[in-house]
Every structure is written in structure tokens, then in C-alpha cells.
């Protein structure tokens, strides 16, 4: 393989954003017919690198070389024209259009006068779908497909042109195992045709199954490339996080209290069915599963954002009904949502106002909002949670992810909740702040809060939870205690393989 | 039948069901309340209804594209009035004096070109500045209306050309000239939206703009073309109407944008873009005109008509929302 011309070469790519060096001299090479894994923790710079490659950002230094020709990627179209295809993790599909139109989006085959050549379009798309062995045809409306099938539509795009390099960004995040097999076959096909493949994934077993080489990014800098067959998970992890993976949990040293929240047979349409669990005071209950497994929907139901179709919720042993977030907050259930910037914060408001948002109607002096009381609350939780900000006047939009998350957590703590639900607590937060947030969650439990943590990251859920509920397509597969959980049986459970009853 | 087909069918067919309901209601109510002896479902009355639908209807076809594309155009009423002024006034310009009746096509083309240019200006601003189309066209609505007043002050602009009036009042196969224009525009725009790459890209842009950009679709030019189309159609609507009436007040066409948007929304086009159908817009146009005519038929005054249409619009959107909710598990926001 050493004699081959690389299909894609990155040389010393540097990209800075105000205050952050997002990419710091990243170089790596993709050979034809190779599957090259790109690994790194969230925030390590993978997506920035891909955006540079795709022409969405311009690099400050360094160059991109496609087939030994220096290339300036000015737009996604330019990247595509040079034979570089992206399969995005976040679905970029137009739901109202047909599968065929989505697959050939931007490149609909034309007849004269700009008419769409529907026959060609459908025939070509059906041929691609055939290869993917999917159960729908080119005319299906994309909005009617499941998330997994929509992901397959996204993957079908890679097969529309003679690509030189295809970048798969977490393609298996929502796929079932049968679909994964098909995906890996497609990748093997592309490999045989001499296409270079960049494969971004967090899943070690996939990486070791299909890739040839592994490049690792950490905090925006390139950490080296390993040959997959000469290395093992531990070495890769060490390269990724700069230390050995700390699977040891912060064991609970404190006594668990009474059951704070119990859920029996809770269902919400097809989103999740017959879900039962309980969480005690002083305990962290982790929810782990694939995207679309129904974890977030459970949180939203507990917070009154969705109406359950069946089942009961018991708070301190009392059956309750929660119809709206107002109900939930009144009963002491708080939700730190998944989308911090979209749902958790008002980015254009300052730190203090964000923190006191849910209780501002109580903090009044006469008809006016009492500034003093607000500042007092802010100061208290700034100290307690170690929020680093120049002052309460700072707009939260200007804070780092970790500090933003602490503001959201502080907002709910100041309401003195019984149950704190944290959805994806460290999404988009850098490594250092991550462990801080983890410690904070452990600490909150130690202080007697009942905490529910929803996470898609296995190390995180293993680290913070006392018990873990594994979910697969809307159902609880199994509840693990910290003693019987291993990476293997956890993965099996969330892939729908694990036998719920097996020990 | 595939899942979802029934509900899709219901949603697509809803506007036609609504029209049928209106016809039945006004026929029955007309028997008791009508001030005239004629039945509501009289052939002449229905032909007239089509003709009267034309000015709003022609613009509504353009508005459907604009809204599917994820934009909105509030300036159509002003473009309509300005083009009407150009049409009628240009026939009296000295440079065209020697043309005789040949001035008619010249004035038409002039008016249509002005409409297209005004639309292009809207599109260019939306494209190049990235300012929301609502704001841009709110500005141009005021600006273009200002041009109308600058042209002739508060005075109406009048010019009757009898050849033109004869043409406009002609009936071919029983349908009036204006009706033909409406039908042809509907057919052409339907074709554009469903059969051409431009039309399909317009849907894609309105549905998921980021995806369209990523796929290399040039969003700006598409939007500009669509604004040119709606400018052209607003001008065409003016040409069709004022060929017959021969006199334009500077306030003509006011609130047209709102009637047009009402018709498009009644036809089921999403305000957020990405979904909408030309045929359903046609239904929406007919439904509104039926309502106006029907209420007049049973003796309601204009104020009542507006009140009823407003209530129906809100009721329809509420129903649509309820139908589109995915059951009770829907996220409450």
C-alpha cells in the first residue's frame, strides 16, 4: 500500500476561532481502498476538521491535497466536485421530498428545458437502494421513514457519484445490527473500487472490525496514526484521552435514601412502552441507549412536556400527574435538557437572569423584579458550582460549554428540586470540564438529590451512575447495577441483543 | 394502502370538501335569505366567480412558490397597482402615439417587465443582504406603493382602449379571458413546481435549507427567480384586470397580499416552507371567492364577509394543527 498515491492528504491544518485553537497542525493521509478511522473525544476537533474539508470553514494555515493536487475547498459543492462525499451524522434530508430527490439533491438528472428526468432518477435511485438492501423504494416520502432508514438514505448519497473519498460521520449511531452489516458491505465495496474512506465513530468494536488505520485527535491537535492490526483498544483510548480510561466509578460512600421517584409501566405511544424504574435519594440512575431509544422522551414525559398514554408516576410514594413543566417544577422535578443552547438557556440574557428564570416571578419587590435577591442567588450558586464568569452581567452566550451547563444546573438547584434529570450533561463540553461536571453530578447525589443521567457516551454513564437502565427502541432491556455491568453486556443490551432476564 | 396515505388524502382533499360544503350551504341558505331570485349555483354566476377569482388567483400561484421556498412576499399588492398604472398610462405616452392598437402588446410587455423587475429587486435584496423576506417585502410594499402615489398623486390613472376591453370581455368556450389566464398560469406553475429541477429545488430549499446548501443547491439564485416569477404574475394579474376596467386608483390592490396569503394557506401550504401544492392553492382561491360571493348572495355586507373569512382561516389552521399532531405523545412546546 505504500506505493499508492493518497486520495486525500491534509497538511498542517490550523483553524482558530476567537479564543480557541480548534485545529492545531493536523496532518493525515487517506490511501485509496483504505478505511481510515478518525477518533477523538467530543470537542477534539473532528467536526471542525470535517467542516474544513467540506468547504464550510476555510483553514487559517495548511492545505488540502486531493490526488496530489492542492485544493481550496470553497463550498460543499467544490468538495463534491472533487469527489469528496460526506455522510452526515445529523440527517440533512428534506422530509417532504421523495427518497430519490433526496439522494440526488442538488443533482437531479435533467432533460431539456430544465425538466426533471424522473425515469432516470427513479431507476438510478432504485439501483442504489437495491445495493443497500432496504425495504423502501425511490418514491417513498422521506418523512414517512424511520430514523434508521433515513440514515440509509443519507448513506445512499455516497453511492451516487464516483467518489474518491467518502467520509462517514457516526453512520451507525441509529442503525440496527442488520443494517450495520449492509453498511459494512457497502464500505467494503467502496474499498474494492479504490475509494478512500474516513470513518468517524466512537465505537471501538466497529473501528477494530473494519478499519485499516486509526488517526487520533485530542484537543484539536493530531496525536498520531496507528495501524489497526498492531494496536488495541487500550492504546487507542490512551492516545485519545491522554491517560488510561478511568472506568472506576466514584463508588457511593454515602447511604442511599428513600425512593424519590418511581415509574411503573409508563408508555407514550410508540416512543417508549412499558417503562418501569425507580431512583432513590442520593443515587444516580443512568439511562443508556442509542439515539431514538426513547430516553429523552421519558425525561420529557417526566417533565410534563409529553402526556403519557399509560402508566403511573410516583413521587415520594404518592401517585402524581404532570401535565406541564409548571406542574413538574412545582413538584420538584427539574430537567437539564439535551440541547443546552436551544432549550436550556436564553443565550442573549446574562448569567444572573438565566439562573433565576424559573423563579423570577417570586423574586419581586413590589411590582418590580428584585435585583438584589437575584444577584444573591447567582452568587450562591456561582460559588457552589465554581462557575467561572467575569460577573453576572456576562451574556451566557459568551461562556464556555462547561460553564453554560453549570448555569443550567444551578438554575434548577436554586429551585431546590427533589429529582434532577440531566440529559446528555457533557455534550459539546471539553475534556477537562467534563470530569468536573461528572464530579458535580456525583456530589449532588451525595448531598441527597435523586439524579437521573441520560447519556450516549458509555464511559460517562459508567462513571457517574450507581445503576444503569439500558434501553432499546422504546423498551427497557435491563437494569444493571454497578457490579454486574460491563461494556460488553451493556452494548448487547442497547443493541437489542441482550436477554433482559439474563444475569 | 400504505400507512399515512389516508391522512394525506384527507389533507389534500380537505379544501375541495370545504368548497363542496360552501356550495351546499349557500345554495340552501340562498333559497331562504337571498335578495335576488337567481339560484346561487347558476352557470353565469359560477363563470363570473371564476373570472373574479383571477386577480387574486394568478398572484396566489406565485405566492405558493415563494412560500414553498420558505419566503413570503408582502409587496404584491403594490406591484399590482404600480404595473396597472404603467399599463394604462403608457398607452397615452407620445412615443407610442403612432402605434394605434399595436400599443396594446407594447404596454403589456412594459407592465410585465416592470413587475418582473420589481420582483427581481426584492429577490436580489433578500439574496444579497440575507435579510428576512418578510422585512424586505414589508419595506418594498411601502416603497412601491409610494411610487404609485408619486406617479399621479391621489388621482386615478385612466385610459380606456375599447379593443382591449373587447378582448378582456371575450368568452372563449364559455370562459372569460381572465379565467383562461388563471387556468393557464395554474397549469404552467404546476408544471414548474412538479416537473422542473427549479421547482423541486424550491421545495428542497424550503424544507431543509442547510441540506440544500450542503448538496450544492444555489439557494440565492433560486429565491431570486421565484421573486421574479411572483413579480411577473402580480403584473400579469394587473394587466388582465385593468385591460377591462381601464382605471386604477392609487389605493388599488391594497390588502391583496393578505388575501393571496390567506388563499395559499387555506390551500395547505406550510408557512415554514417545504410543503404546498398548486392545485390546493387553486382550491383555496376558489374557496375564498365562493365565500365572498356566497355571503354577498345571502345579503351580508363586506365587514361581515371579512369577519367570517378571518374566523374560518383561524379555524382551518387550528384544525390543520390538530390533524398534524402525532397523537397525544407530541412534545408540548
PDB file of C-alpha atoms in Angstrom, chain A residues 76-77 80 92-97 101 105-106 108 110 114-116 118 268-269 271 300 304-307 323, chain B residues 191 194-198 200-201 203-204 207-208 211-217 270 274-275 328-332:
ATOM      1  CA  UNK A  76     -19.638  21.901  -0.219  1.00  0.00           C
ATOM      2  CA  UNK A  77     -20.203  21.828  -3.956  1.00  0.00           C
ATOM      3  CA  UNK A  80     -18.295  17.176  -4.059  1.00  0.00           C
ATOM      4  CA  UNK A  92     -29.703  16.551   6.260  1.00  0.00           C
ATOM      5  CA  UNK A  93     -32.790  15.431   4.439  1.00  0.00           C
ATOM      6  CA  UNK A  94     -35.823  17.258   3.094  1.00  0.00           C
ATOM      7  CA  UNK A  95     -38.639  15.304   4.682  1.00  0.00           C
ATOM      8  CA  UNK A  96     -41.396  16.298   2.286  1.00  0.00           C
ATOM      9  CA  UNK A  97     -39.500  15.110  -0.770  1.00  0.00           C
ATOM     10  CA  UNK A 101     -34.996  13.537  -4.763  1.00  0.00           C
ATOM     11  CA  UNK A 105     -30.411  16.514  -4.001  1.00  0.00           C
ATOM     12  CA  UNK A 106     -28.716  19.286  -5.921  1.00  0.00           C
ATOM     13  CA  UNK A 108     -31.395  15.936 -10.169  1.00  0.00           C
ATOM     14  CA  UNK A 110     -32.257  16.856 -16.249  1.00  0.00           C
ATOM     15  CA  UNK A 114     -34.605  22.002 -17.057  1.00  0.00           C
ATOM     16  CA  UNK A 115     -37.178  19.289 -16.670  1.00  0.00           C
ATOM     17  CA  UNK A 116     -36.505  16.576 -14.134  1.00  0.00           C
ATOM     18  CA  UNK A 118     -37.965  11.219 -13.354  1.00  0.00           C
ATOM     19  CA  UNK A 268     -46.077   7.186  25.405  1.00  0.00           C
ATOM     20  CA  UNK A 269     -47.422   5.985  22.068  1.00  0.00           C
ATOM     21  CA  UNK A 271     -41.962   6.443  21.611  1.00  0.00           C
ATOM     22  CA  UNK A 300     -39.709  14.971  28.609  1.00  0.00           C
ATOM     23  CA  UNK A 304     -44.631  17.328  31.638  1.00  0.00           C
ATOM     24  CA  UNK A 305     -43.667  18.058  28.052  1.00  0.00           C
ATOM     25  CA  UNK A 306     -45.449  14.965  26.788  1.00  0.00           C
ATOM     26  CA  UNK A 307     -48.596  13.250  28.010  1.00  0.00           C
ATOM     27  CA  UNK A 323     -49.392  17.955  32.706  1.00  0.00           C
TER      28      UNK A 323
ATOM     29  CA  UNK B 191     -45.641  22.149 -14.251  1.00  0.00           C
ATOM     30  CA  UNK B 194     -43.587  19.430 -10.150  1.00  0.00           C
ATOM     31  CA  UNK B 195     -41.644  18.761 -13.296  1.00  0.00           C
ATOM     32  CA  UNK B 196     -38.640  21.051 -13.339  1.00  0.00           C
ATOM     33  CA  UNK B 197     -35.417  20.960 -11.398  1.00  0.00           C
ATOM     34  CA  UNK B 198     -36.001  24.559 -10.342  1.00  0.00           C
ATOM     35  CA  UNK B 200     -38.041  20.592  -6.944  1.00  0.00           C
ATOM     36  CA  UNK B 201     -35.075  22.569  -5.641  1.00  0.00           C
ATOM     37  CA  UNK B 203     -39.192  22.513  -2.298  1.00  0.00           C
ATOM     38  CA  UNK B 204     -35.839  21.260  -1.030  1.00  0.00           C
ATOM     39  CA  UNK B 207     -37.855  22.006   3.548  1.00  0.00           C
ATOM     40  CA  UNK B 208     -34.276  21.886   4.767  1.00  0.00           C
ATOM     41  CA  UNK B 211     -29.298  20.250   3.414  1.00  0.00           C
ATOM     42  CA  UNK B 212     -29.897  22.139   0.186  1.00  0.00           C
ATOM     43  CA  UNK B 213     -26.798  24.256   0.723  1.00  0.00           C
ATOM     44  CA  UNK B 214     -24.755  21.161   1.542  1.00  0.00           C
ATOM     45  CA  UNK B 215     -25.980  19.488  -1.606  1.00  0.00           C
ATOM     46  CA  UNK B 216     -24.663  22.424  -3.595  1.00  0.00           C
ATOM     47  CA  UNK B 217     -28.024  23.947  -4.492  1.00  0.00           C
ATOM     48  CA  UNK B 270     -46.889  25.449   5.118  1.00  0.00           C
ATOM     49  CA  UNK B 274     -41.190  22.907   2.034  1.00  0.00           C
ATOM     50  CA  UNK B 275     -44.743  21.741   1.525  1.00  0.00           C
ATOM     51  CA  UNK B 328     -51.079  12.823  22.382  1.00  0.00           C
ATOM     52  CA  UNK B 329     -47.413  11.961  22.793  1.00  0.00           C
ATOM     53  CA  UNK B 330     -46.432  15.029  20.807  1.00  0.00           C
ATOM     54  CA  UNK B 331     -43.912  17.291  22.507  1.00  0.00           C
ATOM     55  CA  UNK B 332     -45.679  20.256  24.043  1.00  0.00           C
TER      56      UNK B 332
END
